[in-house]
mmCIF file of C-alpha atoms in Angstrom:
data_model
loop_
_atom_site.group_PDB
_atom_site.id
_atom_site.type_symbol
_atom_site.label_atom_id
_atom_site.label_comp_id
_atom_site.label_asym_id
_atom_site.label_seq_id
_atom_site.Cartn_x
_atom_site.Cartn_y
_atom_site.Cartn_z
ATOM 1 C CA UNK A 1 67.985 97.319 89.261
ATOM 2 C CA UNK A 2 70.820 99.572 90.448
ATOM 3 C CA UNK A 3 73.082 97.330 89.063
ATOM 4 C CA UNK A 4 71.738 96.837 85.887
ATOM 5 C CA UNK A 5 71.872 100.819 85.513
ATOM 6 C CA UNK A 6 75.695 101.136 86.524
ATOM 7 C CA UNK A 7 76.519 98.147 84.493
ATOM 8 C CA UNK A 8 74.381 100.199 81.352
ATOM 9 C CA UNK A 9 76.314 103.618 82.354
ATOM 10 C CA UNK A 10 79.618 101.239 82.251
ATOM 11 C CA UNK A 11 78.687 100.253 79.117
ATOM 12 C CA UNK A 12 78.087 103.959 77.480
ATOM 13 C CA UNK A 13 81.822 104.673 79.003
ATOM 14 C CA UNK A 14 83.231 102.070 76.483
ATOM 15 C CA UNK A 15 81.327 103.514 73.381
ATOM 16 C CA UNK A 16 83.785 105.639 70.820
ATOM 17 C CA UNK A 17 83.468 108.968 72.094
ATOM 18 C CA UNK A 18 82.988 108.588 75.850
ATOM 19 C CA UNK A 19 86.462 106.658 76.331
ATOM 20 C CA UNK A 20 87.831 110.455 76.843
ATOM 21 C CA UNK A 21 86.396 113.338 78.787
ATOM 22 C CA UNK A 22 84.482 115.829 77.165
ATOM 23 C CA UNK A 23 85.869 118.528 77.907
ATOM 24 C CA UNK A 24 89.993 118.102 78.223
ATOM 25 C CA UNK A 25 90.486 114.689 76.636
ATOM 26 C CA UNK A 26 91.216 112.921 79.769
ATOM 27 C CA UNK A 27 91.642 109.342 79.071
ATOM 28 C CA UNK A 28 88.787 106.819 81.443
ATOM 29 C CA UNK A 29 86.416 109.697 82.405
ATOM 30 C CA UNK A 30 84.508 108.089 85.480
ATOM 31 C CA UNK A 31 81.811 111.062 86.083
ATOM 32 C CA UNK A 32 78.826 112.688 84.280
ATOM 33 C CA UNK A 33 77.045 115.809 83.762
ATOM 34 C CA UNK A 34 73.101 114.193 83.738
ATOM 35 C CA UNK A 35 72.133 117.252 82.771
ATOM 36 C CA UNK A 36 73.964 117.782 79.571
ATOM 37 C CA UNK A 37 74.701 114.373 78.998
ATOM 38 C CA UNK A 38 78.623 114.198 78.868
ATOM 39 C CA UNK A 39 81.523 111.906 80.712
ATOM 40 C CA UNK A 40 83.634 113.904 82.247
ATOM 41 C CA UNK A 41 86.945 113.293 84.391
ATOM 42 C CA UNK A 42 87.274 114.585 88.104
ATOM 43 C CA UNK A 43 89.510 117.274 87.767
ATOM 44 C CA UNK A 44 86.283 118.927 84.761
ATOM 45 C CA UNK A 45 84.032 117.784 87.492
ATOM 46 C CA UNK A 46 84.775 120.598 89.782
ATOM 47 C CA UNK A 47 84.214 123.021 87.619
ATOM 48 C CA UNK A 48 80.950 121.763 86.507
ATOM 49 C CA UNK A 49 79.733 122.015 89.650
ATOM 50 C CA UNK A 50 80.824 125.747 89.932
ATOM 51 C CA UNK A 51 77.540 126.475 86.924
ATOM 52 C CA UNK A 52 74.928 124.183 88.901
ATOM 53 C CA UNK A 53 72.655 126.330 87.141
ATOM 54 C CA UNK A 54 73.560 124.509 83.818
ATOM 55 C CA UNK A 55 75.229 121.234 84.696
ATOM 56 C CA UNK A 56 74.690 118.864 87.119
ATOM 57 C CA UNK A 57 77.281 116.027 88.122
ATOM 58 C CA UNK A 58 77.404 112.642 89.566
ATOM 59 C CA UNK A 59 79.770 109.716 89.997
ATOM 60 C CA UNK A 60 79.411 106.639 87.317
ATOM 61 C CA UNK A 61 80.562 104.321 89.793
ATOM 62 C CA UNK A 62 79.611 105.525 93.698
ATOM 63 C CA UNK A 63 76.031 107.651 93.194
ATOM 64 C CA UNK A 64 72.969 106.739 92.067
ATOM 65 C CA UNK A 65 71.362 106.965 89.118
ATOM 66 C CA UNK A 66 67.754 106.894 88.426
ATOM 67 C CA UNK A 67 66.029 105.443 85.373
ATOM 68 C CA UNK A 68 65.616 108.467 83.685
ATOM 69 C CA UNK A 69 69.184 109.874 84.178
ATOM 70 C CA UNK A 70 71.053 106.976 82.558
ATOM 71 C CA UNK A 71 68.594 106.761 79.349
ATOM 72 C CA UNK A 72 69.577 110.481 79.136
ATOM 73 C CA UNK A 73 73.068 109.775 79.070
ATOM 74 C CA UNK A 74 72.132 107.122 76.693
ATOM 75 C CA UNK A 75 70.933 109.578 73.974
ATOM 76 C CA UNK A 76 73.474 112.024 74.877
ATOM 77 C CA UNK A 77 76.964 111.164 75.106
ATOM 78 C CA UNK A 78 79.984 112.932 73.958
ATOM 79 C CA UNK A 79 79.757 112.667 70.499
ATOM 80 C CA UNK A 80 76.701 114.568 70.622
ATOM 81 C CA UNK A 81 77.690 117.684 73.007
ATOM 82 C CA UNK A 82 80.378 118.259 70.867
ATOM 83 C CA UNK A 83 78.379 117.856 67.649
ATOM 84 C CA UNK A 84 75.619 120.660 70.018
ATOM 85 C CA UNK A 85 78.087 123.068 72.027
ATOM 86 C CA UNK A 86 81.358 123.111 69.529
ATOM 87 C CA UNK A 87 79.364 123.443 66.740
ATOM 88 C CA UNK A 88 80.927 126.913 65.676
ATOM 89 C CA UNK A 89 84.650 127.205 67.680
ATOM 90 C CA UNK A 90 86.663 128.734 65.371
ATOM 91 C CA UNK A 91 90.209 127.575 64.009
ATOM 92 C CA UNK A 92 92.594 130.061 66.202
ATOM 93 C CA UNK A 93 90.067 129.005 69.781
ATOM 94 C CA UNK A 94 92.855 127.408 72.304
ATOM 95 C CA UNK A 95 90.906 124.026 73.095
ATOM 96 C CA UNK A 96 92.763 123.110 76.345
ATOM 97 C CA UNK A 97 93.763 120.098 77.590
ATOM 98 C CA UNK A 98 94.326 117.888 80.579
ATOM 99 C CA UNK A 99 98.094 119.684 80.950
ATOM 100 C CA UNK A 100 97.077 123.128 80.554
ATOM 101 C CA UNK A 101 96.301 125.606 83.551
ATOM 102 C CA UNK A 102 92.500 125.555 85.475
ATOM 103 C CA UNK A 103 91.611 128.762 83.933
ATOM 104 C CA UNK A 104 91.758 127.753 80.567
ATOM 105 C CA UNK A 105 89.965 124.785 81.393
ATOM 106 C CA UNK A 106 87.075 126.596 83.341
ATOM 107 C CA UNK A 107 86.705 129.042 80.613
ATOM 108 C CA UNK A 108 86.178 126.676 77.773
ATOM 109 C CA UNK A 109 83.734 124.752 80.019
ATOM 110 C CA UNK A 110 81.737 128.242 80.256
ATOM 111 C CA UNK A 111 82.436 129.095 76.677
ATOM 112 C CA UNK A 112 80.588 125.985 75.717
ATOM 113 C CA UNK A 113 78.025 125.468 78.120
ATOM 114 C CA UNK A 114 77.227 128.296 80.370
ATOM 115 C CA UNK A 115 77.637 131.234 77.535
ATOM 116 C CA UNK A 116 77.120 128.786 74.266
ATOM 117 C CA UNK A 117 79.534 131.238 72.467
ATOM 118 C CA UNK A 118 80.190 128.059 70.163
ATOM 119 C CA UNK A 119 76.145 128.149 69.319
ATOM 120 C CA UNK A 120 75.852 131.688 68.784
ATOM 121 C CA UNK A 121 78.659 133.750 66.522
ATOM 122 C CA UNK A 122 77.794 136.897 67.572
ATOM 123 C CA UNK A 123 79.176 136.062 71.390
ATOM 124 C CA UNK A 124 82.341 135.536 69.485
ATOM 125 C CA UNK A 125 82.753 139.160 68.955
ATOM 126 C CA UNK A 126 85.269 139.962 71.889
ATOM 127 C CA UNK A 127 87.642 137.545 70.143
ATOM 128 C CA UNK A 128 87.048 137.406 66.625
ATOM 129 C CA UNK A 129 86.700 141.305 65.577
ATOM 130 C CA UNK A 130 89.902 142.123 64.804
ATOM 131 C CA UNK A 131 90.336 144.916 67.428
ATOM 132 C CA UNK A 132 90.361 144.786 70.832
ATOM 133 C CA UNK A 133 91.240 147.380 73.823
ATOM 134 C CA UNK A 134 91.547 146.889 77.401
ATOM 135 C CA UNK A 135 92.920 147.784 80.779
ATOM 136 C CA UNK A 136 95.549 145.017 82.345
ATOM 137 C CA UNK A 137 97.382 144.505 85.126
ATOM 138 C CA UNK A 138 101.247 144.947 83.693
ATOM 139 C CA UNK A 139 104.582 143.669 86.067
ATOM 140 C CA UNK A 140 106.820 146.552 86.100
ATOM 141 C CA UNK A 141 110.582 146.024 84.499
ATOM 142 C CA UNK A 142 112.197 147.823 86.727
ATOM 143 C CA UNK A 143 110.502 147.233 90.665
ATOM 144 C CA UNK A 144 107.994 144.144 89.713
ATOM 145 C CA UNK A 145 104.685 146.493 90.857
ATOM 146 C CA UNK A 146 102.325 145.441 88.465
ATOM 147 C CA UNK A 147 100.365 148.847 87.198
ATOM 148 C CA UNK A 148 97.580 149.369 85.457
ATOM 149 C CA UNK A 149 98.001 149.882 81.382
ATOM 150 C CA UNK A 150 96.232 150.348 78.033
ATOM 151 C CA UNK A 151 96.361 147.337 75.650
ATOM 152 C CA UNK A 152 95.653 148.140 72.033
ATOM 153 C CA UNK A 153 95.490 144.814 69.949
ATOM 154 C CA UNK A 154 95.108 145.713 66.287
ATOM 155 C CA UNK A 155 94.878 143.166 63.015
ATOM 156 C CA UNK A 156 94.733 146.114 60.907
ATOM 157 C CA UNK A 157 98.557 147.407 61.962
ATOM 158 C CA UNK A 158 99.244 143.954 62.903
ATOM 159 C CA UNK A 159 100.280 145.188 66.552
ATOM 160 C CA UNK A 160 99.717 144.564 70.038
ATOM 161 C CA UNK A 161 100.546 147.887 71.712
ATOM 162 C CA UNK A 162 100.153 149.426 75.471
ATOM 163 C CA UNK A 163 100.232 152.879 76.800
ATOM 164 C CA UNK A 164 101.689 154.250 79.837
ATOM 165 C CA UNK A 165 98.357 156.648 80.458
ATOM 166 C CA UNK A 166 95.649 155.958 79.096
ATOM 167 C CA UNK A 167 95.669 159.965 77.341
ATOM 168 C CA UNK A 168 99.013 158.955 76.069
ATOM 169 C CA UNK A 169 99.273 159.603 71.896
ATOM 170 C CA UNK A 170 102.106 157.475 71.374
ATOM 171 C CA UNK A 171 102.584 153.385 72.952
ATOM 172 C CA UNK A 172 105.455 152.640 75.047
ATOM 173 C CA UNK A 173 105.840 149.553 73.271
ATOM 174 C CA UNK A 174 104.633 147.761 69.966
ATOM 175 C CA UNK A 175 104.596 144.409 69.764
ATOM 176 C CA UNK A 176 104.398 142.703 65.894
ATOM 177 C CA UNK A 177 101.834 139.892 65.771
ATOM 178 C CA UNK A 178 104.489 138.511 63.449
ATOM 179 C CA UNK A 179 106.599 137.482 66.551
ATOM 180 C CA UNK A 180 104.521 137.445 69.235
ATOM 181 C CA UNK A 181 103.947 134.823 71.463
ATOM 182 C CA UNK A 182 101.683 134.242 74.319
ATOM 183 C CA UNK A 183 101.388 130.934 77.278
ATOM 184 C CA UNK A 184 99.477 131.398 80.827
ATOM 185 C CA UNK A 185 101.957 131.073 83.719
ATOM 186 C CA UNK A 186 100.171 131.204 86.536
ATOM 187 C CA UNK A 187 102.638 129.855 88.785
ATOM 188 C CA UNK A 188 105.776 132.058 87.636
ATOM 189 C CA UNK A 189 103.244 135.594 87.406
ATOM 190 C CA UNK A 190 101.991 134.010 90.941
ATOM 191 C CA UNK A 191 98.201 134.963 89.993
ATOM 192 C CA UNK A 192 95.526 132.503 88.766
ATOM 193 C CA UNK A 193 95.210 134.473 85.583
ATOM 194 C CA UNK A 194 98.976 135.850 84.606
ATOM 195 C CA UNK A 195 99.684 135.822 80.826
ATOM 196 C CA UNK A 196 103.235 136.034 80.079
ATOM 197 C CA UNK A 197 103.668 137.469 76.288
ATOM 198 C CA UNK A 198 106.885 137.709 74.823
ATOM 199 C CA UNK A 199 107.899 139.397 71.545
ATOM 200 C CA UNK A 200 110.984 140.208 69.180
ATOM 201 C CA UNK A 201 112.980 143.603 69.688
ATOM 202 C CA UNK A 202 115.885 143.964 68.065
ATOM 203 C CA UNK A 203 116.072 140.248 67.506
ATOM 204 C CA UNK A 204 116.193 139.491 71.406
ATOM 205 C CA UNK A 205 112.660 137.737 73.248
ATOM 206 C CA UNK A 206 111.413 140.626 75.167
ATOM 207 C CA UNK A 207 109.190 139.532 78.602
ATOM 208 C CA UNK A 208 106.060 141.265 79.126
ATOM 209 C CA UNK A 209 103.759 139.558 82.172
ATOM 210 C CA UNK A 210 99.807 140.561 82.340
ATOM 211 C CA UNK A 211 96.940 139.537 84.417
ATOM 212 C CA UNK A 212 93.293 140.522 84.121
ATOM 213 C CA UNK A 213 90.841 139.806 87.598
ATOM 214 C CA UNK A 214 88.828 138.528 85.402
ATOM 215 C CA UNK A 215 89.131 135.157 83.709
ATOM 216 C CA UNK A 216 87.416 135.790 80.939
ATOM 217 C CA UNK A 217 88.485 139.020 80.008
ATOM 218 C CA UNK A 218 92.298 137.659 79.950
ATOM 219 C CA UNK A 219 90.962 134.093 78.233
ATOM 220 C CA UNK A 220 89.131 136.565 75.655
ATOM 221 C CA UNK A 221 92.434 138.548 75.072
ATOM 222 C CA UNK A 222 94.619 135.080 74.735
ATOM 223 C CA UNK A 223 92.270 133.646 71.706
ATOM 224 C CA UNK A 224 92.333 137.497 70.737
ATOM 225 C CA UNK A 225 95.803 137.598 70.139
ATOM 226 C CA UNK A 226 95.963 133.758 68.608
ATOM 227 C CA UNK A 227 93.079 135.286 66.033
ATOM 228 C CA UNK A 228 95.328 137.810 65.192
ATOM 229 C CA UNK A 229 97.998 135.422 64.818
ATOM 230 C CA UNK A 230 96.234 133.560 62.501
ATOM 231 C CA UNK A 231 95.305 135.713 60.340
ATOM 232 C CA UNK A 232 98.975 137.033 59.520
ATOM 233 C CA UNK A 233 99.703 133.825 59.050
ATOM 234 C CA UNK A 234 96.831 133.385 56.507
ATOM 235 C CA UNK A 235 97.813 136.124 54.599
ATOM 236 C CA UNK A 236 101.673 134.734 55.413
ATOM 237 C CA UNK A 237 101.306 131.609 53.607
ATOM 238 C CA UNK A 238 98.227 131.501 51.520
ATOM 239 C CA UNK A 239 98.333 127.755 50.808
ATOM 240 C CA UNK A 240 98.540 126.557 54.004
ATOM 241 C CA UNK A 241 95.722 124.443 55.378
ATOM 242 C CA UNK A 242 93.945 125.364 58.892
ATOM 243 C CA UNK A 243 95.819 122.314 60.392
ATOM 244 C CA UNK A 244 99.215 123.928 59.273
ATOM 245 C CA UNK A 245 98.799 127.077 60.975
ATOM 246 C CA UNK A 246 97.080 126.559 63.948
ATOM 247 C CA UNK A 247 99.825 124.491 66.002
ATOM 248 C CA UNK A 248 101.774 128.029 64.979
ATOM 249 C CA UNK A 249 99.522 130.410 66.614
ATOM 250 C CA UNK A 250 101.007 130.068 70.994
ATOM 251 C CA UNK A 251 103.144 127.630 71.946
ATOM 252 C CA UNK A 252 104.152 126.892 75.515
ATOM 253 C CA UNK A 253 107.801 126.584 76.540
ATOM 254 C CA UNK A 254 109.128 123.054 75.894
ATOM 255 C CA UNK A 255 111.150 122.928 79.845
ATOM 256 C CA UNK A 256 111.318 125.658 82.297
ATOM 257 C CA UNK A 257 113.254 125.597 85.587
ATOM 258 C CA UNK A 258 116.823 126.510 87.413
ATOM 259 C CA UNK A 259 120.430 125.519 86.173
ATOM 260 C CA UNK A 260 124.228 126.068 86.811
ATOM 261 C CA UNK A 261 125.863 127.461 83.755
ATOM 262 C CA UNK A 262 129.244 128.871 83.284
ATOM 263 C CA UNK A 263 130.794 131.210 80.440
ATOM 264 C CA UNK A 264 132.337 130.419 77.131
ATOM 265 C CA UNK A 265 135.739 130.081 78.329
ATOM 266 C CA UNK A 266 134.661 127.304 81.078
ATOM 267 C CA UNK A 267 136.564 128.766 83.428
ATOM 268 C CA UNK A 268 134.774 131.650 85.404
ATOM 269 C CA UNK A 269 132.626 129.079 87.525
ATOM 270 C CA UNK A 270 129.086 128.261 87.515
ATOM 271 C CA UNK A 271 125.949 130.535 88.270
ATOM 272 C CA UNK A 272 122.274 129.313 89.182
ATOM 273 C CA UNK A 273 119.652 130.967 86.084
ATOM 274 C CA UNK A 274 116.286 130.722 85.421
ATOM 275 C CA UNK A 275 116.347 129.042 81.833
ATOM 276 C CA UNK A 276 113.099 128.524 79.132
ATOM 277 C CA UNK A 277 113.753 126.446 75.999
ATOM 278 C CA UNK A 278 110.737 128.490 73.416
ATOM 279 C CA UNK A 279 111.581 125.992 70.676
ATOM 280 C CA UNK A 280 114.803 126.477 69.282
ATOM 281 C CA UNK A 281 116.014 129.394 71.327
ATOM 282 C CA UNK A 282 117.387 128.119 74.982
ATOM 283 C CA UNK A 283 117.163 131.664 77.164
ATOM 284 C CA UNK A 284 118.657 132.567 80.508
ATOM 285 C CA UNK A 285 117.681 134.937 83.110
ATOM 286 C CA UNK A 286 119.073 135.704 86.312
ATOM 287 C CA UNK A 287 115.273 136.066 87.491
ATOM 288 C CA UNK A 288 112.224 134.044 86.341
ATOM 289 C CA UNK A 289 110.646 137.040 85.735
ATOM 290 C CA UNK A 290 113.077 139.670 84.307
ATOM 291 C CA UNK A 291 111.793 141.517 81.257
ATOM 292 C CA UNK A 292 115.471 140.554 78.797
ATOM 293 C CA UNK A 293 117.320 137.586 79.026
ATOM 294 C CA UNK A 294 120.706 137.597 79.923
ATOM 295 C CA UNK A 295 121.886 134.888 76.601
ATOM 296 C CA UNK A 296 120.422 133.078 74.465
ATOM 297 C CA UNK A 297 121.585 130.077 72.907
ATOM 298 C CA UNK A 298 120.317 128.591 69.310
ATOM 299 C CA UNK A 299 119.750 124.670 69.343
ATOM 300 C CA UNK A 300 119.941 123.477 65.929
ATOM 301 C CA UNK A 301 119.516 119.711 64.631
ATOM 302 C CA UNK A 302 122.294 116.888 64.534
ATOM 303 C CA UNK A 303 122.428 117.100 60.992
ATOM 304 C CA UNK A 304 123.890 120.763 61.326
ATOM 305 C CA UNK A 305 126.321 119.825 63.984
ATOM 306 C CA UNK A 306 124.404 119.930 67.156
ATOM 307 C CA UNK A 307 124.429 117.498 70.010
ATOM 308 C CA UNK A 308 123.267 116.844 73.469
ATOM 309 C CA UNK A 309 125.345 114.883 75.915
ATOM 310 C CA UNK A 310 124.916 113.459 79.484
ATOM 311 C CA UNK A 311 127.734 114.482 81.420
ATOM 312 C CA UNK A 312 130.562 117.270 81.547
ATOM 313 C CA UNK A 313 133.889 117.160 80.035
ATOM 314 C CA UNK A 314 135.918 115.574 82.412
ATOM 315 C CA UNK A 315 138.395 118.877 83.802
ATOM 316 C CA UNK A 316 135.501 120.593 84.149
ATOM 317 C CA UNK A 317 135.161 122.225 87.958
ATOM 318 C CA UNK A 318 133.771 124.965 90.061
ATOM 319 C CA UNK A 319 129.582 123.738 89.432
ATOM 320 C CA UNK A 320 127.427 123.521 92.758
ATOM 321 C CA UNK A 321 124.986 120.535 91.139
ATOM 322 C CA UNK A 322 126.161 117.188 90.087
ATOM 323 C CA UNK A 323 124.093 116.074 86.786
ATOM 324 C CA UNK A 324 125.793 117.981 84.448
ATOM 325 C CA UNK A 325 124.561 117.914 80.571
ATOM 326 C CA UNK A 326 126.777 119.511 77.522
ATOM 327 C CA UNK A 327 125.332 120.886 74.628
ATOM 328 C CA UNK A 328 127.536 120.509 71.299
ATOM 329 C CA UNK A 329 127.229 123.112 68.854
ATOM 330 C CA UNK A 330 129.398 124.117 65.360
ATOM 331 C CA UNK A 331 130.639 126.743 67.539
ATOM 332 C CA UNK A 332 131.277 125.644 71.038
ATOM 333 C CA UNK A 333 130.378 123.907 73.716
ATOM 334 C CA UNK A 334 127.552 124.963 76.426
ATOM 335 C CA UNK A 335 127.961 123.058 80.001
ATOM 336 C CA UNK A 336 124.949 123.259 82.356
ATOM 337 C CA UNK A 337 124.338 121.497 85.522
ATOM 338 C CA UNK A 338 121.096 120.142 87.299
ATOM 339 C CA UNK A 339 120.560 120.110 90.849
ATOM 340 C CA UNK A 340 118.405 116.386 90.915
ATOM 341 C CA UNK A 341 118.732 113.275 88.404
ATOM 342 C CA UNK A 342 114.918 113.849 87.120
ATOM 343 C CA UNK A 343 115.806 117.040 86.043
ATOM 344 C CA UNK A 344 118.825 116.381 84.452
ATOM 345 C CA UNK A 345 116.418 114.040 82.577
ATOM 346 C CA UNK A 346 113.802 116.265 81.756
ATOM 347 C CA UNK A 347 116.192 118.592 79.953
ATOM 348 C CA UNK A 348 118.211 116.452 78.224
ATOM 349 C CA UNK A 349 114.557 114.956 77.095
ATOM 350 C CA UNK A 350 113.372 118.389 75.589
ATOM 351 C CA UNK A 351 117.160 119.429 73.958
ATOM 352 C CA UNK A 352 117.021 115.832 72.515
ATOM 353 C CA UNK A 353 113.635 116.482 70.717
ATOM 354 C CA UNK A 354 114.514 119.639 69.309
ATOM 355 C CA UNK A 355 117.864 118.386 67.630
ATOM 356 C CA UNK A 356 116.081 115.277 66.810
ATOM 357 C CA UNK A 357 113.846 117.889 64.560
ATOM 358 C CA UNK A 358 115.299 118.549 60.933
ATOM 359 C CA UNK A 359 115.719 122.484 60.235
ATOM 360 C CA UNK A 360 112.804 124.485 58.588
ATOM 361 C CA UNK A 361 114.246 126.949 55.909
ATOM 362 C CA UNK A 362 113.391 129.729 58.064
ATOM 363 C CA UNK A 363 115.199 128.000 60.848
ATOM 364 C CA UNK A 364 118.550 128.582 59.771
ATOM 365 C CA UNK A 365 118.339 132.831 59.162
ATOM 366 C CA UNK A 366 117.725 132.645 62.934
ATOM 367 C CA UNK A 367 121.057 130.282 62.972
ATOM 368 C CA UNK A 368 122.529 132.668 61.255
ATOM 369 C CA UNK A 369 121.832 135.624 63.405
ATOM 370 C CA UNK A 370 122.790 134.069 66.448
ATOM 371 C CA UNK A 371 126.338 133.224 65.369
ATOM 372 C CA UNK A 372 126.654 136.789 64.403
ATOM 373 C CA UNK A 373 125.468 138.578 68.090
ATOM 374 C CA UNK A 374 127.937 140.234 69.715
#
């Protein structure tokens, strides 16, 4: 009998919407929630069990399963949870995925399950209003203590502004929606729930890293500000489908990591930075955590003249690291260095995409600006 059940819960793991978990899209899910009827992969396991209260888990292939359990799962499946529990998520909600950082994934699985935010509208309210105000945790420019501040996040002005006291009439900063951007970094803000948001000032990425203690509040503020993004961009481009705008809304940085770079003139030697390719714009900072980058470099496409190359020039001299990679542009040439093989690899991977990438209209006023910084 028990293996006729395992062989009948191997069987509902091959049907259409069980092949991926249910929760981050995990390919060959191998456990269960019996009590709300979904496949689920190990790593969405754990936090099931953290709501026992609403979900209870078990192995597919090492516990057992009663009778009862596995007709339940029968009726169930994935298909139907998501048809149930993501009935309502609207456009601009991040759905996370296997890649992205535990707290995102914890706070979906509460979203849906625990709170049922995606059954009931109203609990979208902290998201979806328009307006939103809030005490975070914000890293200080100048001696990294993070302090205390009053966000302001406002549709209306289009504007995500903080205070320096919370009396304060007039925000230290105001941050567009138009550029704004927003990714969890967790390991880089070196807390479980550190948001880094960056925005446009005077056409250089400003740095701005935030933490709330409590996951939700900062989740709530991160679909907050991709609401807010959304609707600009609604109003932006009218025509545009859903499915347009929403891969517009955050994006997370194509490569981060350390690499040896030396001046346009090739000859003042090589310094270690802290580099993030955001799409097209490659950044530098002396510290992974500085509030300005030091330079920024525009990576166009090959058809205007840009190209990415293993390798230095042969005379070049004075790097550290050995895997050197050379990025060709109309202008000049850049020369970085890795300090392992698989990194050298990783980069080259994720310059070679974006010049793979023909150049949106838009694309090329940013060109433009670039060639003209001082």
């Amino acid at each position: 009998m028990a293996g006729e059940r395992r062989r009948a819960l191997l069987e509902l793991l091959t049907r259409p919407g069980n092949v991926r978990c249910a929760d981050c899209g995990a390919p060959d899910p191998d456990w269960a929630s019996y009590t709300l009827g979904v496949f689920i992969c190990l790593s969405c396991s754990g936090i099931h069990r953290n709501i026992p209260q609403v979900s209870k888990v078990k192995s597919v292939r090492l516990d057992a399963w009663d009778e009862t359990q596995v007709e339940f799962m029968a009726s169930h499946g994935n298909e139907a949870a998501r048809a149930t529990f993501e009935s309502k998520v609207p456009p601009f909600y991040y759905r996370p995925t296997l890649s992205d950082c535990q707290l995102l994934r914890e706070q979906w699985i509460r979203a849906k399950y625990e709170r049922q935010e995606f059954l009931h509208v109203e609990k979208q309210e902290p998201y979806s209003a328009g307006y939103r105000e809030g005490l975070l945790w914000k890293r200080g420019r100048d001696n990294g203590q993070f302090l205390s501040r009053k966000f302001v996040l406002t549709e209306r002005e289009g504007a995500l502004k903080y205070f320096n006291k919370n009396d304060a009439k007039e925000p230290k900063a105001v941050m567009k929606i138009e550029h704004l951007n927003a990714t969890f970094q967790p390991a880089k803000i070196g807390h479980p729930h550190g948001l880094q948001v960056t925005y446009l000032k005077d056409n250089s990425t400003r740095n701005i890293f935030i933490y709330h203690e409590d996951g939700k509040e900062i989740v709530d503020w991160f679909n907050a500000l991709r609401a807010a993004r959304f609707h600009y961009l609604q109003v932006a481009f009218p025509g545009a489908s859903d499915v347009d705008l929403v891969p517009k809304l955050s994006r997370n940085y194509l490569k981060e990591g350390y690499m040896e770079k030396t001046g346009p003139k090739q000859t003042e030697g090589f310094r270690k930075r802290w580099f993030t390719m955001d799409d097209r714009r490659l950044m530098y900072f002396k510290d992974p955590l500085d509030a300005f980058a030091r330079g920024e470099v525009f990576i166009g496409s090959k058809e205007s003249g840009y190209t990415v190359l293993e390798g230095l020039p042969p005379s070049t001299q004075g790097h550290h690291w050995p895997h050197g990679i050379t990025i060709v542009t109309p202008d000049r040439k850049f020369l970085f260095t890795c300090e392992t093989e698989a990194d050298q690899r990783e980069w080259i991977a994720a310059f070679q995409k974006v010049v793979d990438r023909p150049m949106l209209p838009q694309e090329y006023a940013v060109e433009a600006h670039f060639k003209h910084k001082p």
